[in-house]
Backbone as CSV, one residue per row, in Angstrom:
resi,resn,N_x,N_y,N_z,CA_x,CA_y,CA_z,C_x,C_y,C_z
1,MET,56.539,1.130,78.858,57.606,1.466,79.807,57.828,2.979,79.829
2,GLU,57.933,3.555,81.018,58.130,4.989,81.152,59.538,5.367,80.716
3,ARG,59.637,6.401,79.886,60.920,6.833,79.370,61.775,7.437,80.470
4,GLU,63.069,7.126,80.456,63.987,7.648,81.458,64.086,9.166,81.334
5,LYS,64.086,9.848,82.472,64.145,11.300,82.468,65.553,11.788,82.143
6,PHE,65.606,12.986,81.567,66.889,13.577,81.192,67.457,14.328,82.385
7,HIS,68.659,13.954,82.814,69.260,14.548,84.004,69.883,15.910,83.687
8,ILE,69.614,16.895,84.563,70.199,18.228,84.445,71.240,18.395,85.550
9,GLU,72.481,18.612,85.166,73.555,18.776,86.143,73.466,20.146,86.818
10,LYS,73.789,20.171,88.102,73.826,21.425,88.835,75.019,22.265,88.384
11,ASN,74.832,23.589,88.440,75.893,24.547,88.139,76.502,24.346,86.755
12,THR,75.658,24.138,85.784,76.093,24.028,84.394,75.227,24.957,83.543
13,ILE,75.638,25.158,82.290,74.823,25.966,81.380,73.442,25.348,81.232
14,GLN,73.383,24.007,81.288,72.103,23.324,81.172,71.114,23.799,82.234
15,GLU,71.628,24.085,83.424,70.739,24.453,84.527,70.063,25.805,84.295
16,THR,70.683,26.672,83.507,70.062,27.975,83.242,68.774,27.830,82.433
17,LEU,68.541,26.646,81.852,67.298,26.410,81.117,66.107,26.319,82.057
18,ILE,66.374,25.973,83.304,65.315,25.651,84.250,64.489,26.866,84.640
19,ILE,65.140,28.012,84.878,64.436,29.183,85.387,63.333,29.654,84.438
20,PRO,63.629,29.938,83.166,62.532,30.375,82.279,61.503,29.277,82.026
21,LEU,61.949,28.019,82.006,61.008,26.914,81.808,60.018,26.842,82.964
22,TYR,60.536,26.897,84.192,59.665,26.848,85.367,58.752,28.078,85.415
23,ALA,59.282,29.240,85.027,58.474,30.464,85.046,57.304,30.365,84.072
24,ARG,57.545,29.790,82.899,56.461,29.651,81.924,55.401,28.670,82.439
25,LYS,55.841,27.636,83.110,54.910,26.673,83.702,54.111,27.332,84.830
26,LEU,54.799,28.112,85.670,54.140,28.773,86.790,53.121,29.793,86.304
27,CYS,53.476,30.565,85.281,52.547,31.570,84.761,51.334,30.911,84.111
28,THR,51.535,29.772,83.463,50.416,29.030,82.870,49.415,28.620,83.942
29,GLU,49.917,28.300,85.124,49.049,27.877,86.224,48.386,29.061,86.929
30,ILE,49.124,30.175,87.081,48.619,31.320,87.830,47.733,32.229,86.978
31,PHE,48.132,32.432,85.707,47.416,33.353,84.824,46.955,32.631,83.551
32,PRO,46.172,31.575,83.685,45.778,30.795,82.494,44.939,31.582,81.498
33,GLU,44.291,32.651,81.976,43.438,33.431,81.079,44.252,34.300,80.120
34,ILE,45.538,34.533,80.424,46.342,35.377,79.541,47.523,34.644,78.925
35,TYR,47.884,33.491,79.472,49.080,32.813,78.965,48.942,31.313,79.137
36,SER,49.309,30.595,78.101,49.261,29.139,78.176,50.474,28.541,77.464
37,ASP,51.248,27.782,78.205,52.401,27.089,77.643,52.398,25.663,78.195
38,GLN,51.494,24.868,77.669,51.377,23.495,78.139,52.630,22.692,77.834
39,ALA,53.364,23.108,76.794,54.595,22.401,76.433,55.613,22.470,77.566
40,SER,55.649,23.588,78.295,56.599,23.718,79.403,56.284,22.722,80.513
41,ILE,54.995,22.505,80.766,54.583,21.549,81.798,54.996,20.138,81.399
42,GLU,54.800,19.805,80.133,55.171,18.472,79.652,56.681,18.285,79.670
43,LEU,57.428,19.324,79.345,58.887,19.229,79.349,59.426,18.989,80.758
44,MET,58.835,19.666,81.728,59.300,19.495,83.107,59.157,18.053,83.578
45,LYS,58.148,17.371,83.093,57.931,15.981,83.473,59.043,15.071,82.935
46,LYS,59.745,15.551,81.918,60.779,14.741,81.278,62.167,14.989,81.858
47,LEU,62.255,15.911,82.823,63.558,16.296,83.358,63.803,15.718,84.747
48,ASP,65.011,15.255,84.952,65.464,14.810,86.262,66.177,15.983,86.908
49,TYR,65.414,16.748,87.698,65.955,17.948,88.322,65.144,18.243,89.570
50,ASP,65.804,18.716,90.597,65.138,19.042,91.856,64.563,20.463,91.772
51,PHE,63.259,20.555,91.551,62.598,21.850,91.421,62.169,22.414,92.782
52,SER,62.526,21.753,93.867,61.986,22.116,95.182,62.311,23.547,95.602
53,LYS,63.516,24.031,95.283,63.878,25.400,95.676,62.996,26.422,94.971
54,LEU,62.700,26.174,93.723,61.809,27.074,92.994,60.376,26.945,93.494
55,GLU,59.952,25.726,93.772,58.578,25.506,94.220,58.315,26.133,95.582
56,LYS,59.328,26.154,96.455,59.162,26.764,97.768,58.886,28.262,97.662
57,GLN,59.389,28.866,96.580,59.206,30.306,96.389,57.994,30.644,95.530
58,SER,57.292,29.626,95.047,56.259,29.857,94.039,55.060,30.668,94.544
59,ASP,54.864,30.723,95.867,53.754,31.501,96.407,54.145,32.941,96.738
60,SER,55.413,33.262,96.596,55.853,34.620,96.927,55.437,35.601,95.842
61,ILE,55.254,36.850,96.249,54.859,37.893,95.312,55.904,38.054,94.214
62,LEU,57.182,38.079,94.605,58.238,38.275,93.623,58.285,37.150,92.600
63,GLN,58.085,35.914,93.075,58.127,34.777,92.149,56.947,34.816,91.179
64,LYS,55.770,35.166,91.692,54.595,35.247,90.824,54.753,36.364,89.806
65,PHE,55.272,37.504,90.267,55.463,38.612,89.335,56.557,38.275,88.324
66,GLY,57.587,37.568,88.791,58.633,37.135,87.872,58.089,36.224,86.791
67,ALA,57.151,35.360,87.164,56.519,34.478,86.179,55.719,35.302,85.166
68,LEU,55.036,36.337,85.655,54.286,37.216,84.759,55.231,37.937,83.804
69,GLU,56.391,38.356,84.317,57.382,39.014,83.463,57.821,38.110,82.320
70,ILE,58.103,36.855,82.641,58.530,35.900,81.618,57.435,35.735,80.562
71,ALA,56.190,35.611,81.016,55.072,35.434,80.088,54.914,36.645,79.176
72,MET,55.015,37.853,79.752,54.867,39.058,78.948,55.982,39.151,77.910
73,ARG,57.184,38.764,78.313,58.303,38.797,77.369,58.036,37.894,76.167
74,GLN,57.598,36.665,76.436,57.344,35.736,75.337,56.202,36.241,74.450
75,MET,55.185,36.831,75.061,54.063,37.370,74.283,54.515,38.548,73.424
76,ASP,55.358,39.426,73.991,55.868,40.576,73.248,56.657,40.127,72.019
77,LEU,57.574,39.191,72.242,58.408,38.709,71.146,57.561,38.023,70.076
78,ALA,56.553,37.259,70.520,55.664,36.577,69.569,54.920,37.589,68.703
79,ILE,54.496,38.701,69.300,53.802,39.750,68.541,54.710,40.294,67.444
80,GLU,55.984,40.535,67.788,56.933,41.064,66.804,57.216,40.044,65.693
81,ILE,57.354,38.772,66.065,57.611,37.724,65.073,56.442,37.607,64.113
82,GLU,55.235,37.519,64.659,54.041,37.353,63.821,53.818,38.563,62.924
83,ASP,54.173,39.751,63.425,54.050,40.955,62.617,54.985,40.882,61.408
84,TYR,56.201,40.406,61.624,57.156,40.282,60.506,56.690,39.231,59.507
85,LEU,56.147,38.128,60.008,55.710,37.047,59.130,54.525,37.447,58.248
86,LYS,53.773,38.434,58.666,52.664,38.907,57.823,53.176,39.433,56.488
87,GLY,54.327,40.082,56.515,54.902,40.614,55.293,55.912,39.700,54.635
88,HIS,56.390,38.694,55.418,57.395,37.751,54.918,57.010,36.337,55.370
89,PRO,55.948,35.772,54.802,55.415,34.495,55.300,56.374,33.307,55.208
90,LYS,57.367,33.385,54.323,58.314,32.271,54.181,59.673,32.591,54.824
91,ALA,59.681,33.567,55.704,60.929,34.014,56.321,61.514,32.967,57.262
92,ALA,62.779,33.174,57.596,63.435,32.388,58.637,63.128,33.024,59.990
93,VAL,62.757,32.199,60.963,62.509,32.641,62.337,63.606,32.040,63.198
94,VAL,64.464,32.889,63.768,65.679,32.410,64.431,65.647,32.706,65.918
95,ASN,65.625,31.635,66.720,65.615,31.732,68.182,67.051,31.660,68.679
96,MET,67.597,32.797,69.089,68.994,32.885,69.513,69.107,32.566,71.008
97,GLY,69.907,31.544,71.338,69.990,31.118,72.730,68.685,30.498,73.159
98,CYS,68.204,29.539,72.370,66.833,29.031,72.480,66.525,28.300,73.775
99,GLY,67.513,27.624,74.355,67.204,26.802,75.517,66.125,25.794,75.182
100,LEU,65.079,25.740,76.016,63.936,24.865,75.754,62.694,25.670,75.362
101,ASP,62.923,26.906,74.959,61.824,27.770,74.545,61.308,27.362,73.172
102,GLN,59.980,27.407,72.989,59.374,27.020,71.722,58.555,28.163,71.105
103,THR,58.978,29.399,71.332,58.266,30.539,70.773,58.240,30.500,69.249
104,GLY,59.340,30.088,68.640,59.371,29.982,67.181,58.322,29.028,66.670
105,GLU,58.198,27.882,67.339,57.215,26.884,66.936,55.792,27.389,67.164
106,VAL,55.585,28.147,68.245,54.261,28.714,68.526,53.838,29.687,67.425
107,CYS,54.819,30.408,66.859,54.528,31.402,65.819,54.529,30.795,64.417
108,ASP,54.711,29.504,64.306,54.790,28.836,63.009,53.519,29.078,62.193
109,ASN,53.679,29.647,61.005,52.532,29.929,60.131,52.336,28.848,59.071
110,GLY,53.141,27.802,59.136,53.003,26.711,58.190,53.927,26.802,56.993
111,SER,54.600,27.953,56.817,55.487,28.092,55.664,56.847,28.711,56.005
112,CYS,57.011,29.207,57.205,58.294,29.785,57.597,59.298,28.673,57.933
113,LYS,60.559,29.052,58.077,61.602,28.124,58.496,62.057,28.526,59.884
114,ILE,62.189,27.558,60.781,62.511,27.841,62.173,63.903,27.314,62.507
115,TYR,64.708,28.179,63.112,66.059,27.805,63.516,66.213,28.051,65.015
116,ASN,66.747,27.068,65.713,67.006,27.186,67.144,68.505,27.061,67.371
117,ILE,69.101,28.096,67.975,70.550,28.131,68.163,70.893,28.168,69.648
118,ASP,71.834,27.311,70.052,72.338,27.349,71.421,73.620,26.539,71.503
119,MET,74.219,26.516,72.693,75.456,25.769,72.903,75.214,24.275,72.682
120,PRO,76.252,23.529,72.305,76.088,22.110,71.976,75.401,21.271,73.047
121,ASP,75.734,21.475,74.339,75.108,20.649,75.368,73.630,20.975,75.541
122,VAL,73.261,22.224,75.267,71.851,22.615,75.341,71.072,22.027,74.162
123,ILE,71.641,22.132,72.972,70.987,21.567,71.792,70.851,20.052,71.928
124,ALA,71.810,19.424,72.592,71.726,17.974,72.814,70.475,17.631,73.616
125,ILE,70.172,18.435,74.630,68.965,18.214,75.434,67.728,18.497,74.595
126,ARG,67.743,19.620,73.902,66.569,20.019,73.115,66.225,18.969,72.061
127,THR,67.228,18.460,71.394,67.009,17.474,70.338,66.322,16.230,70.871
128,GLN,66.660,15.848,72.096,66.060,14.658,72.694,64.657,14.908,73.234
129,LEU,64.402,16.125,73.688,63.138,16.401,74.373,62.045,16.980,73.481
130,ILE,62.449,17.700,72.427,61.464,18.392,71.597,61.527,17.858,70.169
131,PRO,60.440,17.281,69.686,60.420,16.723,68.326,60.699,17.789,67.272
132,SER,61.403,17.411,66.227,61.716,18.316,65.132,60.853,17.994,63.927
133,THR,60.803,18.917,62.967,60.116,18.691,61.703,61.057,19.121,60.579
134,GLU,60.629,18.956,59.352,61.497,19.288,58.221,61.762,20.779,58.107
135,ARG,60.931,21.606,58.725,61.143,23.057,58.675,61.817,23.602,59.927
136,ILE,62.238,22.721,60.820,62.907,23.148,62.052,64.348,22.645,62.033
137,THR,65.300,23.564,62.234,66.713,23.209,62.263,67.311,23.637,63.593
138,ASN,67.943,22.711,64.293,68.651,23.021,65.527,70.134,23.195,65.210
139,ILE,70.710,24.293,65.659,72.112,24.603,65.375,72.891,24.682,66.683
140,ALA,73.871,23.814,66.839,74.716,23.800,68.030,75.909,24.710,67.785
141,CYS,75.882,25.883,68.394,76.943,26.857,68.106,76.919,27.982,69.134
142,ASN,78.095,28.503,69.451,78.195,29.717,70.256,77.735,30.893,69.399
143,LEU,76.903,31.762,69.930,76.397,32.892,69.158,77.518,33.782,68.629
144,ASN,78.638,33.814,69.354,79.761,34.651,68.940,80.649,33.986,67.892
145,ASP,80.298,32.757,67.514,80.961,32.073,66.409,80.071,32.267,65.188
146,PHE,80.393,33.228,64.359,79.480,33.657,63.294,79.325,32.652,62.159
147,SER,79.897,31.470,62.312,79.703,30.440,61.293,78.225,30.051,61.182
148,TRP,77.439,30.295,62.236,76.014,29.955,62.176,75.253,30.839,61.176
149,PHE,75.824,31.973,60.818,75.191,32.840,59.817,74.924,32.070,58.526
150,GLU,75.911,31.233,58.149,75.835,30.541,56.863,74.752,29.464,56.844
151,LYS,74.260,29.080,58.003,73.249,28.024,58.079,71.820,28.566,58.021
152,ILE,71.689,29.887,57.991,70.366,30.517,57.969,69.986,30.872,56.530
153,ASP,68.874,30.343,56.063,68.357,30.696,54.742,67.470,31.929,54.893
154,ALA,68.042,33.084,54.591,67.329,34.348,54.753,66.840,34.888,53.422
155,SER,66.737,34.026,52.413,66.355,34.469,51.065,64.947,35.054,51.007
156,ASN,64.102,34.671,51.962,62.729,35.191,52.003,62.489,36.063,53.232
157,GLY,63.587,36.605,53.768,63.492,37.432,54.967,63.914,36.660,56.201
158,VAL,64.203,37.386,57.270,64.615,36.721,58.512,64.270,37.607,59.710
159,VAL,63.708,36.998,60.738,63.448,37.684,62.003,64.155,36.913,63.106
160,PHE,65.025,37.600,63.810,65.770,37.021,64.927,65.129,37.465,66.235
161,PHE,65.168,36.593,67.230,64.739,37.018,68.558,65.572,36.314,69.618
162,ALA,65.749,37.001,70.740,66.517,36.456,71.858,65.762,36.763,73.143
163,ALA,65.421,35.730,73.890,64.651,35.881,75.132,65.534,35.578,76.335
164,GLY,65.866,36.615,77.102,66.666,36.416,78.305,68.071,35.929,78.032
165,VAL,68.652,36.342,76.912,69.950,35.812,76.473,71.076,36.836,76.570
166,PHE,70.861,38.023,76.040,71.960,38.976,75.927,72.484,39.455,77.285
167,TYR,71.690,39.336,78.329,72.143,39.735,79.667,73.463,39.052,80.036
168,TYR,73.618,37.819,79.597,74.755,37.004,80.013,75.964,37.140,79.100
169,LEU,75.889,38.053,78.129,76.996,38.269,77.214,77.722,39.561,77.554
170,ASN,79.004,39.572,77.282,79.796,40.778,77.431,79.251,41.868,76.501
171,THR,79.205,43.090,76.980,78.624,44.184,76.208,79.277,44.341,74.838
172,LEU,80.596,44.261,74.777,81.292,44.397,73.500,80.927,43.259,72.550
173,HIS,80.706,42.064,73.098,80.305,40.932,72.271,78.916,41.160,71.676
174,VAL,78.009,41.704,72.477,76.660,41.985,71.977,76.727,43.018,70.852
175,GLN,77.501,44.065,71.062,77.620,45.107,70.053,78.182,44.550,68.750
176,HIS,79.239,43.762,68.849,79.856,43.199,67.650,78.920,42.224,66.950
177,LEU,78.254,41.384,67.743,77.318,40.403,67.183,76.222,41.097,66.384
178,ILE,75.589,42.101,66.966,74.464,42.757,66.300,74.931,43.499,65.044
179,ASN,76.065,44.153,65.116,76.555,44.852,63.929,76.902,43.888,62.798
180,GLN,77.444,42.723,63.149,77.740,41.717,62.128,76.451,41.140,61.539
181,MET,75.432,40.969,62.372,74.135,40.502,61.881,73.529,41.510,60.918
182,ALA,73.599,42.788,61.281,73.049,43.840,60.421,73.744,43.856,59.066
183,LYS,75.055,43.627,59.086,75.842,43.615,57.847,75.497,42.407,56.985
184,ARG,75.309,41.259,57.634,75.069,40.004,56.907,73.618,39.836,56.468
185,PHE,72.667,40.404,57.250,71.243,40.187,56.973,70.497,41.509,56.801
186,PRO,70.845,42.298,55.767,70.114,43.550,55.535,68.641,43.245,55.275
187,ASP,67.780,44.090,55.767,66.326,43.932,55.679,65.782,42.920,56.692
188,GLY,66.658,42.349,57.516,66.193,41.460,58.580,65.746,42.261,59.796
189,LYS,65.270,41.564,60.797,64.750,42.207,62.010,65.230,41.425,63.224
190,LEU,65.606,42.136,64.275,66.018,41.515,65.535,65.232,42.140,66.675
191,VAL,64.669,41.300,67.554,64.007,41.786,68.764,64.542,41.012,69.962
192,PHE,64.734,41.710,71.066,65.236,41.056,72.275,64.865,41.890,73.491
193,ASP,64.924,41.265,74.648,64.606,41.960,75.892,65.886,42.434,76.557
194,THR,65.758,43.549,77.251,66.886,44.072,77.998,66.361,44.843,79.206
195,SER,67.272,45.308,80.026,66.878,46.065,81.214,68.011,46.983,81.618
196,GLY,67.735,47.820,82.614,68.769,48.668,83.170,69.618,47.903,84.167
197,LYS,70.638,48.545,84.656,71.592,47.894,85.556,70.929,47.456,86.867
198,LYS,69.985,48.259,87.383,69.308,47.913,88.634,68.520,46.613,88.493
199,ALA,67.821,46.466,87.377,67.023,45.265,87.157,67.915,44.044,87.017
200,LEU,69.074,44.227,86.423,70.006,43.115,86.225,70.458,42.558,87.574
201,LYS,70.783,43.445,88.503,71.199,43.019,89.841,70.052,42.325,90.568
202,LEU,68.834,42.855,90.403,67.666,42.264,91.056,67.393,40.864,90.520
203,MET,67.557,40.683,89.224,67.335,39.386,88.604,68.275,38.336,89.185
204,LEU,69.540,38.714,89.363,70.512,37.766,89.913,70.184,37.405,91.359
205,LYS,69.664,38.378,92.114,69.367,38.133,93.523,68.117,37.282,93.714
206,THR,67.170,37.379,92.798,65.903,36.667,92.984,65.899,35.327,92.274
207,TRP,65.659,35.333,90.962,65.495,34.080,90.214,66.721,33.176,90.305
208,VAL,67.890,33.723,89.988,69.084,32.880,89.883,69.543,32.373,91.246
209,LYS,69.699,33.277,92.207,70.201,32.879,93.518,69.200,32.001,94.272
210,GLN,67.901,32.285,94.160,66.901,31.468,94.835,66.871,30.046,94.282
211,ALA,67.199,29.917,93.023,67.233,28.580,92.414,68.474,27.822,92.830
212,GLY,69.424,28.504,93.481,70.635,27.839,93.926,71.671,27.664,92.838
213,ILE,71.528,28.408,91.731,72.473,28.297,90.630,73.680,29.187,90.915
214,GLN,74.860,28.612,90.815,76.089,29.324,91.134,76.826,29.724,89.857
215,ASN,77.790,30.644,90.034,78.711,31.028,88.955,78.004,31.574,87.715
216,ILE,76.904,32.291,87.910,76.211,32.927,86.799,76.319,34.446,86.981
217,SER,76.784,35.118,85.955,76.908,36.570,85.995,76.105,37.190,84.863
218,ALA,75.731,38.434,85.036,75.015,39.162,83.995,75.795,40.434,83.692
219,PHE,75.848,40.797,82.421,76.687,41.909,82.013,75.950,42.980,81.212
220,PHE,75.320,42.579,80.109,74.766,43.549,79.174,73.496,44.188,79.722
221,HIS,73.445,45.496,79.693,72.249,46.212,80.116,72.131,47.502,79.322
222,VAL,70.929,48.044,79.281,70.673,49.290,78.560,69.843,50.198,79.459
223,ASP,70.431,51.276,79.918,69.696,52.252,80.724,69.094,53.342,79.859
224,CYS,69.779,53.663,78.761,69.325,54.735,77.880,69.673,54.374,76.440
225,ILE,68.656,54.265,75.590,68.877,53.899,74.191,69.837,54.880,73.515
226,GLU,69.617,56.167,73.741,70.421,57.194,73.074,71.894,57.116,73.467
227,LYS,72.180,56.750,74.731,73.571,56.704,75.195,74.185,55.306,75.066
228,ASP,73.370,54.276,75.306,73.915,52.923,75.380,73.828,52.133,74.082
229,VAL,73.027,52.605,73.121,72.843,51.845,71.880,73.174,52.667,70.639
230,GLN,72.602,53.850,70.508,72.750,54.639,69.290,74.206,54.887,68.870
231,PRO,75.131,55.109,69.813,76.512,55.410,69.395,77.215,54.266,68.659
232,TRP,76.806,53.015,68.913,77.566,51.912,68.300,76.826,51.159,67.211
233,ILE,75.517,51.292,67.109,74.788,50.499,66.118,74.964,51.097,64.722
234,LYS,75.154,50.231,63.741,75.287,50.640,62.346,74.249,49.894,61.502
235,ASN,73.789,50.531,60.454,72.905,49.882,59.485,71.639,49.303,60.130
236,ALA,71.015,50.062,61.005,69.775,49.596,61.624,68.980,50.763,62.177
237,GLN,67.668,50.653,62.094,66.775,51.581,62.762,66.384,50.960,64.098
238,VAL,66.445,51.735,65.162,66.218,51.217,66.509,64.914,51.774,67.079
239,SER,64.126,50.897,67.672,62.922,51.323,68.378,62.748,50.426,69.597
240,TYR,61.881,50.820,70.500,61.680,50.006,71.701,60.321,50.284,72.322
241,LYS,59.879,49.322,73.130,58.644,49.459,73.898,58.873,48.905,75.295
242,GLY,58.004,49.310,76.221,58.086,48.779,77.569,57.876,47.273,77.572
243,TYR,58.642,46.604,78.378,58.616,45.141,78.488,57.263,44.636,78.991
244,MET,56.724,45.298,80.017,55.510,44.814,80.668,54.226,45.418,80.106
245,MET,54.274,46.689,79.716,53.044,47.375,79.333,53.106,47.993,77.940
246,GLY,54.189,47.732,77.210,54.344,48.349,75.905,53.500,47.722,74.813
247,TYR,53.110,46.468,74.997,52.363,45.750,73.966,50.947,45.382,74.395
248,THR,50.732,45.286,75.679,49.482,44.720,76.176,48.872,45.591,77.270
249,ASN,47.556,45.728,77.261,46.838,46.452,78.310,46.554,45.484,79.453
250,LEU,47.340,45.578,80.528,47.209,44.637,81.640,45.891,44.800,82.393
251,LYS,45.339,45.991,82.361,44.047,46.201,83.034,42.958,45.405,82.334
252,GLU,42.989,45.407,81.005,41.996,44.645,80.245,42.145,43.143,80.478
253,LEU,43.351,42.717,80.866,43.591,41.304,81.158,43.291,40.972,82.619
254,HIS,42.800,41.987,83.349,42.397,41.810,84.750,43.582,41.464,85.664
255,ILE,44.745,41.995,85.327,45.900,41.871,86.213,45.702,42.828,87.382
256,SER,46.048,42.403,88.581,45.775,43.183,89.781,46.432,44.562,89.744
257,THR,45.844,45.485,90.495,46.368,46.849,90.568,47.812,46.848,91.046
258,PHE,48.117,45.993,92.033,49.480,45.954,92.571,50.469,45.471,91.518
259,PHE,50.111,44.450,90.762,51.000,43.944,89.727,51.145,44.948,88.579
260,ARG,50.092,45.730,88.327,50.206,46.775,87.308,51.148,47.878,87.784
261,PHE,51.112,48.144,89.093,52.047,49.113,89.686,53.482,48.614,89.535
262,LEU,53.704,47.336,89.854,55.044,46.765,89.697,55.474,46.776,88.229
263,SER,54.527,46.598,87.325,54.827,46.610,85.891,55.296,47.986,85.437
264,ARG,54.644,49.022,85.968,55.077,50.385,85.627,56.488,50.651,86.150
265,LEU,56.770,50.181,87.357,58.130,50.318,87.902,59.137,49.587,87.028
266,SER,58.756,48.406,86.578,59.658,47.612,85.738,59.998,48.346,84.447
267,ASP,58.972,48.871,83.793,59.186,49.545,82.514,59.932,50.863,82.653
268,HIS,59.590,51.653,83.676,60.100,53.018,83.753,61.289,53.194,84.698
269,VAL,61.297,52.484,85.820,62.390,52.634,86.786,63.507,51.628,86.511
270,LEU,63.135,50.386,86.287,64.122,49.341,86.031,64.521,49.269,84.556
271,LYS,63.883,50.099,83.737,64.246,50.229,82.317,64.107,48.925,81.541
272,MET,63.115,48.125,81.860,62.899,46.874,81.152,62.214,47.159,79.816
273,LYS,62.839,46.685,78.721,62.383,47.042,77.386,62.451,45.843,76.446
274,ILE,61.678,45.932,75.385,61.862,45.088,74.211,62.454,46.006,73.151
275,ILE,63.662,45.691,72.719,64.342,46.521,71.725,64.235,45.856,70.360
276,ARG,63.983,46.667,69.359,63.827,46.173,67.989,64.829,46.862,67.066
277,PHE,65.537,46.048,66.302,66.437,46.554,65.271,65.883,46.148,63.910
278,ASP,65.619,47.106,63.057,65.271,46.846,61.668,66.520,47.099,60.847
279,PHE,67.157,46.036,60.402,68.405,46.182,59.667,68.176,46.827,58.310
280,THR,69.121,47.644,57.902,69.039,48.351,56.627,70.303,48.106,55.820
281,LYS,70.205,48.280,54.525,71.381,48.116,53.664,72.381,49.242,53.951
282,PRO,73.674,48.928,53.934,74.690,49.965,54.208,74.594,51.123,53.232
283,ASP,74.764,52.311,53.775,74.798,53.513,52.942,76.269,53.862,52.684
284,HIS,76.721,53.544,51.472,78.142,53.745,51.178,78.444,55.172,50.723
285,GLY,77.396,55.974,50.632,77.610,57.368,50.224,77.927,57.486,48.743
286,ILE,78.375,58.659,48.370,78.675,58.923,46.962,80.157,58.701,46.676
């Protein structure tokens, strides 16, 4: 008997899971030589949701490039996670605002611990759709409720990552969250994607509005690391790379000249970045 599909309500937090999921599926189909996420295709089959609005746009240049952006983001974050695991093979890998993303599981080295954190209704869907193992823990919690800190075993190191999450948080909340993480998890690492204000507006006009999702706003953005990040961060070393071209040579991957042009615009004009925080122990002075 075919299993009943999981229904996704319109205009809910659950619906925000659809955009990155569909993008990963679309990129797997369009650029199979550089990205493969078969799990996203299988997950879509399990969902009761009208994908028609997204599918109608799937042949557009913007939609295809948006799918490439999502793929590059996941690849960038995976590179950072795997790099940390080389030095900390038993570390905790923490997916903040996980949705239905399985990047942590993709980076599983067989000995790390994987934690997926999201709102209770999202974790409810994830628990039903994605099988768990003894090394995978799903945590139903608001990121701004720091009680989730206590559920992370960071005794062997910890790498946090957030994919497409911080945009939707108030800037002050992001600042407070990261500073509290740095204080609680010295020697840990956090990587996440961000963009400038122009890119944030473009994202809302394309992916979100075309999908027909209402009542979604974006807040947090970074136009300049020195002005927007350095003044408030404590106990961390900050570095960053371009979102689209900072980790990967797109020419070697045979990405078209036009898409490489758009990638340069994304990195340099729209300020799309992968930001990395290497947390350090507090310097209490003498």
